[in-house]
Tab-separated table of C-alpha atoms in Angstrom:
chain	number	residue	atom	x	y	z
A	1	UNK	CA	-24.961	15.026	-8.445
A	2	UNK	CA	-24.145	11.550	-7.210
A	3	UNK	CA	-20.530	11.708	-5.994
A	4	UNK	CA	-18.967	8.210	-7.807
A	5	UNK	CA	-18.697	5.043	-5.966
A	6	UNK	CA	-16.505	2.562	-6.061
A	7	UNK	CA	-15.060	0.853	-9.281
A	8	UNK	CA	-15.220	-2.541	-7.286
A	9	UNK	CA	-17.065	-4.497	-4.257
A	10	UNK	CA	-15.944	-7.241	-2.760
A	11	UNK	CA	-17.737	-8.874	0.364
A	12	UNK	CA	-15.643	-9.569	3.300
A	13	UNK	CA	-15.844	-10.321	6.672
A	14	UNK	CA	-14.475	-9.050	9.509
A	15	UNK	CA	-15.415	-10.202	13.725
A	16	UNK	CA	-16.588	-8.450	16.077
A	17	UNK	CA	-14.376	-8.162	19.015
A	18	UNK	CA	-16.892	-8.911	21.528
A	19	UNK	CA	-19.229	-11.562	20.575
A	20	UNK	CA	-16.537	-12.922	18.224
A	21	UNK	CA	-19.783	-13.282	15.630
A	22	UNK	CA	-18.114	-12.592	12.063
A	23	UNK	CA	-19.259	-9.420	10.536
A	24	UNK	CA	-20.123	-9.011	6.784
A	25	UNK	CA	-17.951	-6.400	5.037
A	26	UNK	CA	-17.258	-4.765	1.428
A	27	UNK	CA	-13.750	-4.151	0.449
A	28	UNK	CA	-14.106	-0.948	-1.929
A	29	UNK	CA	-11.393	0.096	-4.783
A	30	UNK	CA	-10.859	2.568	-4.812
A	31	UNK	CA	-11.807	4.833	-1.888
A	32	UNK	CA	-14.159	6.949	-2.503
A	33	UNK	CA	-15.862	10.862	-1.236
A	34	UNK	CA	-17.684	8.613	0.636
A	35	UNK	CA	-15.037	6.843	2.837
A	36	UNK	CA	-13.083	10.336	2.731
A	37	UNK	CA	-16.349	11.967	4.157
A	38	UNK	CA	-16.481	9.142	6.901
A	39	UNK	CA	-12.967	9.713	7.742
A	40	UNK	CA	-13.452	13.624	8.624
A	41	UNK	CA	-17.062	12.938	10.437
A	42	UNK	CA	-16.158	9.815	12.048
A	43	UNK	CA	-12.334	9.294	12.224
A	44	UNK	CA	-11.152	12.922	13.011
A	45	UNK	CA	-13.519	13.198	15.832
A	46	UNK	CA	-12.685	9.887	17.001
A	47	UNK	CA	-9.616	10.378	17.221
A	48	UNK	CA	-9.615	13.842	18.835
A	49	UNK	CA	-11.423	12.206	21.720
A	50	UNK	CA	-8.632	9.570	21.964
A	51	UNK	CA	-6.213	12.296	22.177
A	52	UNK	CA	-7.529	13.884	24.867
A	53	UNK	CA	-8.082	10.819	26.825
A	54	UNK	CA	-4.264	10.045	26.585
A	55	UNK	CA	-3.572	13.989	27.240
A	56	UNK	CA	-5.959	13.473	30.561
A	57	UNK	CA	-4.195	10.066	31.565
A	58	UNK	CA	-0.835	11.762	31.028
A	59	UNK	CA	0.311	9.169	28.545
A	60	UNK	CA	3.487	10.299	26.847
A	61	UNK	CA	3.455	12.190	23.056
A	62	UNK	CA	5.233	9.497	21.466
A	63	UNK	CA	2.951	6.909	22.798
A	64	UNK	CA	0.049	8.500	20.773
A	65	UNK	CA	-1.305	6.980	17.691
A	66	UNK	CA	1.293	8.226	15.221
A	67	UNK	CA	-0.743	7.758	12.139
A	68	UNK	CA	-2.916	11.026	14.107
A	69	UNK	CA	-2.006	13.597	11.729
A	70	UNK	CA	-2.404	11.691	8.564
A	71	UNK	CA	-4.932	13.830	6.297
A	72	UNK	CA	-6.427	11.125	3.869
A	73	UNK	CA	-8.692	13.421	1.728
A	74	UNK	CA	-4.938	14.923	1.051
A	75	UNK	CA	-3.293	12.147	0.425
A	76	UNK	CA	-5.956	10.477	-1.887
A	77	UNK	CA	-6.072	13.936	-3.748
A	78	UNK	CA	-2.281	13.129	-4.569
A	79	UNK	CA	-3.044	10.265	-6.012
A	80	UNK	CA	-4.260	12.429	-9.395
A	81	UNK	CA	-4.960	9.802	-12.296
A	82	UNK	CA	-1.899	7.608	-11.980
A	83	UNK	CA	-1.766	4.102	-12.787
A	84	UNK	CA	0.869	3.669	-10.027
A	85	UNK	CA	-1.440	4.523	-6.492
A	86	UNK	CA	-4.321	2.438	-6.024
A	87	UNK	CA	-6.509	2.799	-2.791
A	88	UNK	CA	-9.335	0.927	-1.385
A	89	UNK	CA	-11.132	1.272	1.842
A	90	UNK	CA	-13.328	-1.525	3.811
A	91	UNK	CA	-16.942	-1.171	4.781
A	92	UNK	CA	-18.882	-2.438	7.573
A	93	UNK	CA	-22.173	-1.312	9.193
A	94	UNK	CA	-21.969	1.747	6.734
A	95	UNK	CA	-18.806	3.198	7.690
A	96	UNK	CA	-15.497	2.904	6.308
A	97	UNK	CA	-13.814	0.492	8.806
A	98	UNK	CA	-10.360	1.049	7.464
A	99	UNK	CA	-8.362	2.606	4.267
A	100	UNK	CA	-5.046	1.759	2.462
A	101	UNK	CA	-3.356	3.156	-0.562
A	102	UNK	CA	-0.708	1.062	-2.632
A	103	UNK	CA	2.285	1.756	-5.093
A	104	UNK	CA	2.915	-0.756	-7.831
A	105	UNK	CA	6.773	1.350	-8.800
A	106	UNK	CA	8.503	-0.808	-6.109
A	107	UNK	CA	11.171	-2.994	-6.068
A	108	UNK	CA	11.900	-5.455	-3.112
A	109	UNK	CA	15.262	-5.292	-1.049
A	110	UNK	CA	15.542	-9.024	0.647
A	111	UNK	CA	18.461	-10.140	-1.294
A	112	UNK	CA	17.051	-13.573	-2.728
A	113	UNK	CA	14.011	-10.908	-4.759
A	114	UNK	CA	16.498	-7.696	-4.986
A	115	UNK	CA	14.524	-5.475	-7.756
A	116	UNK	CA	11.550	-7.752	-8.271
A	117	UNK	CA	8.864	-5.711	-8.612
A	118	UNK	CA	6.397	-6.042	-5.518
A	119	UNK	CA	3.266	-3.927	-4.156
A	120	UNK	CA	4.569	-1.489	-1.775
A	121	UNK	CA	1.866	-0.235	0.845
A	122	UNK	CA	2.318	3.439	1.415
A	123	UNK	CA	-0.317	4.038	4.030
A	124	UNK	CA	-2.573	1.517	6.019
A	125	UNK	CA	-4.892	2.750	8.646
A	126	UNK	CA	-7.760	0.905	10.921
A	127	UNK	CA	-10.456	3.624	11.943
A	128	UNK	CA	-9.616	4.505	15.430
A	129	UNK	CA	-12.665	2.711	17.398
A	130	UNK	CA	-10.812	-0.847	15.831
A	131	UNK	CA	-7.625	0.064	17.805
A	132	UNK	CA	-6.859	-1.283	21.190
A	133	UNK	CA	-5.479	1.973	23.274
A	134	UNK	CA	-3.474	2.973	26.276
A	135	UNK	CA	-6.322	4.286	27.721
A	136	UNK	CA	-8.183	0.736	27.618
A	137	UNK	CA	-10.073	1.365	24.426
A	138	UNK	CA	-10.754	-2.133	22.835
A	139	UNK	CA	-11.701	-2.429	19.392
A	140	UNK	CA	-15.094	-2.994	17.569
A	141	UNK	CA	-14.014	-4.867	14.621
A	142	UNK	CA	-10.941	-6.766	14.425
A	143	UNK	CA	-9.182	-8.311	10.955
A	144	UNK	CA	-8.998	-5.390	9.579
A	145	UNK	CA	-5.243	-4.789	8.890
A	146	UNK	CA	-4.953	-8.480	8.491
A	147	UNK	CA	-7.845	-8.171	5.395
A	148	UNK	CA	-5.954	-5.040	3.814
A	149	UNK	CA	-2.635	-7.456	3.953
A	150	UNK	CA	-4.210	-10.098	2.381
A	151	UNK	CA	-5.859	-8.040	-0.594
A	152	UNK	CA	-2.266	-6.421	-1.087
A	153	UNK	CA	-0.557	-10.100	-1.650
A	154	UNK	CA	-3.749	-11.048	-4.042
A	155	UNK	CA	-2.885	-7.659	-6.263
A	156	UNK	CA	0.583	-8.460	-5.689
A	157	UNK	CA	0.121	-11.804	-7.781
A	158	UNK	CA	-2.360	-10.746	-9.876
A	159	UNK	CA	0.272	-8.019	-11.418
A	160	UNK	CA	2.668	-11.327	-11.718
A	161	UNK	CA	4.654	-9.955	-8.551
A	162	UNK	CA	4.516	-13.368	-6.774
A	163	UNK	CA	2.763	-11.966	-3.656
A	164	UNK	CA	5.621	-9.615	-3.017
A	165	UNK	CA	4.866	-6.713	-0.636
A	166	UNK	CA	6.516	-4.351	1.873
A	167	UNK	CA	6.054	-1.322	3.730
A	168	UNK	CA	7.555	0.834	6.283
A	169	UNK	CA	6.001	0.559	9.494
A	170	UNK	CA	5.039	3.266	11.853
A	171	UNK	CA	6.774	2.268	15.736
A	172	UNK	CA	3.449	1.266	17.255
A	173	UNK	CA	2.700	-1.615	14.381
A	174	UNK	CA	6.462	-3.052	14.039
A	175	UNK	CA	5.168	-5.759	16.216
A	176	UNK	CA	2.095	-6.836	14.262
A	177	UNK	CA	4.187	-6.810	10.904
A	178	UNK	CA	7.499	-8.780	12.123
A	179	UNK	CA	5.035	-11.307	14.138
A	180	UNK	CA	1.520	-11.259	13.187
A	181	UNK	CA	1.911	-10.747	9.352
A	182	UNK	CA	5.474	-12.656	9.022
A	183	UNK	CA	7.013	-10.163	6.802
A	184	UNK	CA	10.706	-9.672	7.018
A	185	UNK	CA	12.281	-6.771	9.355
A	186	UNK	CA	14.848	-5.019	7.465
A	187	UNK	CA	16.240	-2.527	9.746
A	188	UNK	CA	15.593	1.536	9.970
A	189	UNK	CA	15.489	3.033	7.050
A	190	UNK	CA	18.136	6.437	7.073
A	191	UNK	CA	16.073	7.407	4.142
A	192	UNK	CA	12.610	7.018	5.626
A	193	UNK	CA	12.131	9.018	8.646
A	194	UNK	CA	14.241	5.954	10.384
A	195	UNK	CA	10.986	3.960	10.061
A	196	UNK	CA	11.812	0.317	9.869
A	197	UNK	CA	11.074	-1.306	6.156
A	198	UNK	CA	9.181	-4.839	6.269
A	199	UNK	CA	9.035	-7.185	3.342
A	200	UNK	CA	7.125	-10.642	2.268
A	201	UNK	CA	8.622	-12.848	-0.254
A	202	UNK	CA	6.194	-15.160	-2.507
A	203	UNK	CA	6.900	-18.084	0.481
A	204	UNK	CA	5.692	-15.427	3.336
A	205	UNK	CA	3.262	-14.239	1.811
A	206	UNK	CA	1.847	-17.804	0.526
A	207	UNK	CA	2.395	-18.624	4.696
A	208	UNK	CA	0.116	-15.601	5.266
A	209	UNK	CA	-2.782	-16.330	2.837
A	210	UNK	CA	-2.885	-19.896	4.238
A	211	UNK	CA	-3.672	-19.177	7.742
A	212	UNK	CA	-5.827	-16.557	6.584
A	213	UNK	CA	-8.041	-19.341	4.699
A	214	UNK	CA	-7.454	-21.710	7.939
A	215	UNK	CA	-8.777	-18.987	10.721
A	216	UNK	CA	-11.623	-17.987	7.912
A	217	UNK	CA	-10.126	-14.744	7.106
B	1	UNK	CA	-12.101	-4.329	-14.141
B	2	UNK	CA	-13.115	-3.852	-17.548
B	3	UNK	CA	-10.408	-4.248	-20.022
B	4	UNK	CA	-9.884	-2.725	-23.827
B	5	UNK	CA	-7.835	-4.893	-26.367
B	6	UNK	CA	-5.455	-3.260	-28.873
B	7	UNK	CA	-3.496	-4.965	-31.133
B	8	UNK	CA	0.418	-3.912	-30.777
B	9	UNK	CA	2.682	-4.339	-33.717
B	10	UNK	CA	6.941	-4.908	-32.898
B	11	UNK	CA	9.675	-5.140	-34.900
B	12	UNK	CA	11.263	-8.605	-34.447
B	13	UNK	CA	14.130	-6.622	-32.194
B	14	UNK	CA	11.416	-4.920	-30.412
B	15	UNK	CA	9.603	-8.200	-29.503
B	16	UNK	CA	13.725	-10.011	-28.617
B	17	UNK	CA	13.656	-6.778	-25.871
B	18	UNK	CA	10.430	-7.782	-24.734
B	19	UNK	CA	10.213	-11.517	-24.468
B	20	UNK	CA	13.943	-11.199	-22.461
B	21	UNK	CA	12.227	-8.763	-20.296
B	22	UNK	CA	9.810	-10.722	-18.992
B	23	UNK	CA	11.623	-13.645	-18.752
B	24	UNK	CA	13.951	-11.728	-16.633
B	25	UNK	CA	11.276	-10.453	-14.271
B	26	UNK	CA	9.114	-13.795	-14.861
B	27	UNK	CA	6.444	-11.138	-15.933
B	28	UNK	CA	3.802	-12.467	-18.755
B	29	UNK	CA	4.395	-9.683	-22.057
B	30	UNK	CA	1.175	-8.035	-20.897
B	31	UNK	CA	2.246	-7.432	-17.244
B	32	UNK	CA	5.511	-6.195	-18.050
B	33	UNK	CA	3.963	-3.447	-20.840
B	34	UNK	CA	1.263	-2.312	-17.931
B	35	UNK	CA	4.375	-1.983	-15.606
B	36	UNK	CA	6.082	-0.255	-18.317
B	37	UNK	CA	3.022	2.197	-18.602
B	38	UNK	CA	2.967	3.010	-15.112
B	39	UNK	CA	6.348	3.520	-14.416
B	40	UNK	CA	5.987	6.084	-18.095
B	41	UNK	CA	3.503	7.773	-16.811
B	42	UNK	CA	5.247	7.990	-13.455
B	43	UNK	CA	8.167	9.528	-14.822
B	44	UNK	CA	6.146	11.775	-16.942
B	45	UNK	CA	4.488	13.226	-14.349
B	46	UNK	CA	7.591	13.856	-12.006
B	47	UNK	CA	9.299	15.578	-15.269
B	48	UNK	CA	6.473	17.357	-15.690
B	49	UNK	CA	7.069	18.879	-12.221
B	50	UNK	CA	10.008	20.236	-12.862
B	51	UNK	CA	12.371	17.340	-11.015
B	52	UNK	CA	15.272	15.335	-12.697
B	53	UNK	CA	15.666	11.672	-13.242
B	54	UNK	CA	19.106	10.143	-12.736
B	55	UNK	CA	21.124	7.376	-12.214
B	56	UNK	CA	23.131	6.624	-9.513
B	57	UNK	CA	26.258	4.526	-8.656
B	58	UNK	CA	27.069	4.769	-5.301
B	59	UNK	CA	30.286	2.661	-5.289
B	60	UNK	CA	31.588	4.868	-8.361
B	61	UNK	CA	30.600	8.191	-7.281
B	62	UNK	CA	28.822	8.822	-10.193
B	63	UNK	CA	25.624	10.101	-11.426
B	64	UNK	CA	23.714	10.271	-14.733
B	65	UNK	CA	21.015	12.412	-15.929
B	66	UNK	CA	18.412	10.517	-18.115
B	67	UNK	CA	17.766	12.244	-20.922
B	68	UNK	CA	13.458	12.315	-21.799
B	69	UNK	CA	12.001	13.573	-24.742
């Protein structure tokens, strides 16, 4: 039997990192056997090879991609039936390019939206050939992260939450979130593994979507 | 997404809770009854589990169980 596909398609784009040539896309909710199968027969071994490259260069253990342990078909297994988790993944050149789960439960911190509901983004990962690495790896695609963003503020207002979102960020991405995405750093978290928690109000997040339209995102 | 319609009936107290509900989380009446199904089922499925919901004030020291049926 026909393992079930997703409930929605969207088409994106993303560019290639080369030629700079955009790259036609799907953006899938939610993910599906089919991007968990990629992630074990692509990602895993993918990333393996990374590992050993940085092992080989002598690049420090904290340096390594810290999302490396992450077990996805686990984590979407968790997910069960609730209303509350929603994932999607994004496809390009028929393999899943990237994968993201979401909680809708949240409620911002910032003090001007203190309990507003908002989408919280409890995992966000780029297949590892996207990623730019110590070892001079540059990526295929590029936009990916930004695209998952960008499809977490739409839900956001769709469910009336004004575009809120917010996250904690693994170390290596603090920089893309603070600077790249404009979301608000809020400090370590005591309760979070001392990750630091990011946040977008409705004006960052309108910010964001604009210079997504104006770059063609 | 496909969507069902049901018709929901409220007592005029009922519907006072909800319209001051969403006008305190500038939710439309539909949004705010999805959240309120999610966050149901949420805590259904955490009770379910065995764990304990409660509420907390830190400043006061104290701490309330919530009481589900």
């Amino acid at each position: 039997m026909t393992p079930p596909g997703p409930k929605s398609i969207s088409q994106v784009a993303l560019m290639d990192a080369v030629s700079g040539a955009g790259v036609p896309a799907e953006f899938w909710q939610p993910i599906t056997d089919k991007n968990l199968a990629d992630w074990e027969a692509h990602w895993r071994p993918a990333i393996q090879e990374q590992l050993v490259l940085l092992s080989d260069a002598g690049v420090e253990r904290h340096l390594w991609p810290q999302s490396r342990e992450w077990n996805w078909r686990k984590k979407h297994n968790a997910l069960g039936s609730s209303l509350s988790n929603e994932s999607a993944a994004v496809m390009a050149a028929g393999v899943t390019q990237g994968m993201m789960i979401v909680d809708l439960d949240f409620r911002a911190r910032i003090e001007e939206q203190a309990r507003q509901h908002m989408v919280y983004i409890d995992f966000l990962e780029v297949a590892p050939w996207n990623r730019r690495t110590l070892t001079g790896g540059a990526p295929r695609y590029v936009g990916i992260g930004t695209l998952m963003i960008g499809k977490a503020i739409q839900r956001s207002l769709e469910l009336g939450f004004k575009g809120r979102i917010g996250l904690h960020s693994l170390p290596q991405s603090n920089d893309y979130y603070a600077n790249q995405c404009g979301m608000r750093d809020l400090g370590s978290d005591a309760n979070y593994n001392k990750l630091r928690y990011f946040e977008m109000t409705p004006d960052m997040a309108e910010r964001f979507l604009m210079r997504g339209e104006r770059s063609g995102r | 997404m496909s969507k069902r319609t049901m018709t929901l009936n409220l007592s005029p107290e009922e519907m006072d809770v909800l319209e001051a509900l969403s006008l305190k989380k500038d939710l439309s009446k539909t949004l705010l009854l999805r959240q309120a199904l999610r966050l149901y089922q949420r805590v259904e499925e955490r009770l379910e589990r065995g764990e304990t919901l409660f509420f907390e004030d830190e400043a006061k020291k104290q701490k309330a169980e919530i009481m589900m049926l």
